[in-house]
Coordinates of C-alpha atoms in Angstrom, one line a residue:
M643 CA 0.0 0.0 0.0
I644 CA 1.2 3.5 -0.8
K645 CA 1.7 5.7 2.3
F646 CA 2.8 8.9 0.6
F647 CA 3.8 10.5 -2.7
L648 CA 6.3 13.3 -2.9
M649 CA 7.7 15.4 -5.7
V650 CA 10.9 17.3 -4.8
N651 CA 13.3 19.5 -6.6
K652 CA 17.1 19.2 -6.4
Q653 CA 17.2 22.0 -3.8
G654 CA 15.1 19.8 -1.5
Q655 CA 11.9 21.8 -1.7
T656 CA 8.7 19.8 -1.8
R657 CA 6.7 20.7 -4.8
L658 CA 3.9 18.2 -4.3
S659 CA 3.0 15.9 -1.4
R660 CA 0.1 13.6 -0.9
Y661 CA -0.4 11.3 2.1
Y662 CA -2.7 8.3 2.1
E663 CA -2.5 7.7 5.8
H664 CA -3.0 10.3 8.5
V665 CA 0.3 11.9 9.6
E666 CA 0.4 15.0 11.8
I667 CA 1.6 18.2 10.2
N668 CA 4.7 18.6 12.4
K669 CA 5.6 14.9 11.7
R670 CA 5.1 15.4 8.0
T671 CA 7.8 18.1 7.8
M672 CA 10.3 16.0 9.7
L673 CA 9.5 12.9 7.6
E674 CA 9.8 14.9 4.4
A675 CA 13.1 16.4 5.4
E676 CA 14.6 13.0 6.3
V677 CA 13.2 11.3 3.2
I678 CA 14.5 14.0 0.9
K679 CA 17.9 14.0 2.6
N680 CA 18.2 10.2 2.1
C681 CA 17.2 10.3 -1.6
L682 CA 19.2 13.4 -2.6
S683 CA 22.4 12.1 -1.0
R684 CA 22.4 8.9 -3.1
S685 CA 24.4 8.7 -6.3
K686 CA 22.8 7.6 -9.7
D687 CA 24.7 4.3 -9.4
Q688 CA 22.8 3.3 -6.3
C689 CA 19.6 1.4 -6.1
S690 CA 16.3 3.4 -6.2
F691 CA 14.8 1.5 -3.3
I692 CA 15.6 2.4 0.3
E693 CA 14.5 0.6 3.5
Y694 CA 13.5 3.4 5.8
K695 CA 12.0 2.9 9.3
D696 CA 8.9 0.7 8.9
F697 CA 8.5 1.2 5.2
K698 CA 10.3 1.4 1.9
L699 CA 11.1 4.4 -0.3
V700 CA 11.0 4.1 -4.1
Y701 CA 12.3 7.1 -6.0
R702 CA 13.2 8.2 -9.5
Q703 CA 15.0 11.3 -10.7
Y704 CA 13.9 13.2 -13.8
A705 CA 16.3 16.1 -14.5
A706 CA 15.9 18.4 -11.4
L707 CA 12.9 16.6 -10.1
F708 CA 12.7 13.6 -7.7
V709 CA 9.6 11.6 -7.3
V710 CA 9.5 9.6 -4.0
V711 CA 6.9 7.1 -3.0
G712 CA 6.7 5.6 0.5
I713 CA 5.2 2.0 0.5
N714 CA 4.7 -0.7 3.0
E715 CA 7.0 -3.8 3.0
T716 CA 4.6 -6.0 1.1
E717 CA 4.3 -3.8 -1.9
N718 CA 6.2 -4.6 -5.1
E719 CA 9.0 -2.1 -5.6
M720 CA 9.3 -2.5 -9.3
A721 CA 5.6 -2.0 -9.8
V722 CA 5.8 1.3 -7.9
Y723 CA 8.9 2.2 -9.8
E724 CA 6.9 1.8 -13.1
L725 CA 4.0 3.7 -11.6
I726 CA 6.2 6.7 -11.0
H727 CA 7.4 6.6 -14.6
N728 CA 3.8 6.4 -15.9
F729 CA 2.7 9.2 -13.7
V730 CA 5.6 11.4 -15.0
E731 CA 4.7 10.5 -18.6
V732 CA 1.1 11.6 -18.1
L733 CA 2.3 14.9 -16.6
D734 CA 4.6 15.3 -19.5
K735 CA 1.8 14.8 -22.0
Y736 CA -0.6 17.0 -20.1
F737 CA 1.8 19.9 -19.5
S738 CA 4.2 19.3 -22.5
R739 CA 7.1 19.7 -20.1
V740 CA 7.4 18.5 -16.6
V741 CA 9.1 21.3 -14.7
S742 CA 8.5 23.1 -11.4
E743 CA 6.3 25.7 -12.9
A744 CA 4.0 23.0 -14.4
L745 CA 3.9 21.2 -11.0
N746 CA 2.7 24.4 -9.3
F747 CA -0.1 24.6 -11.9
Y748 CA -0.8 20.9 -11.4
E749 CA -1.2 21.4 -7.6
L750 CA -4.3 23.6 -8.3
F751 CA -6.1 20.5 -9.7
L752 CA -5.4 18.4 -6.6
L753 CA -7.0 20.9 -4.2

C-alpha cells in the first residue's frame, strides 16, 4: 500500500506531497526532510529502493525533479517504480514539459 507520494526539486523543496495515511503536520515536515535527505544524498549508481524505518522508499529522478513514494513492506517495488514513470509520462503529455512551474499549476487541480 502506498503511504505517501512526494515530488521534490534538487534543492530539497517539496513541490507536491500527498499522504494516504494520517500523519500529523509537524511529523510530515520531519518525515519529508529525512526522506529528501536520504534520496538526494544517493548517487545515480545506487539502487532506487531504500529501506527506511517501517516502510520502503522508491524514487526516480527526472532532471531536477525527484519523485519519491513511500510504501509498506509487502508492496512490489518494481511496480511502484513503473507507476512513478507512468505518472511522470502523463504529466509530461498534459503539460508538454514536466518542470517546477507546471507542477505548481498541477497542484491547483489536486485541491
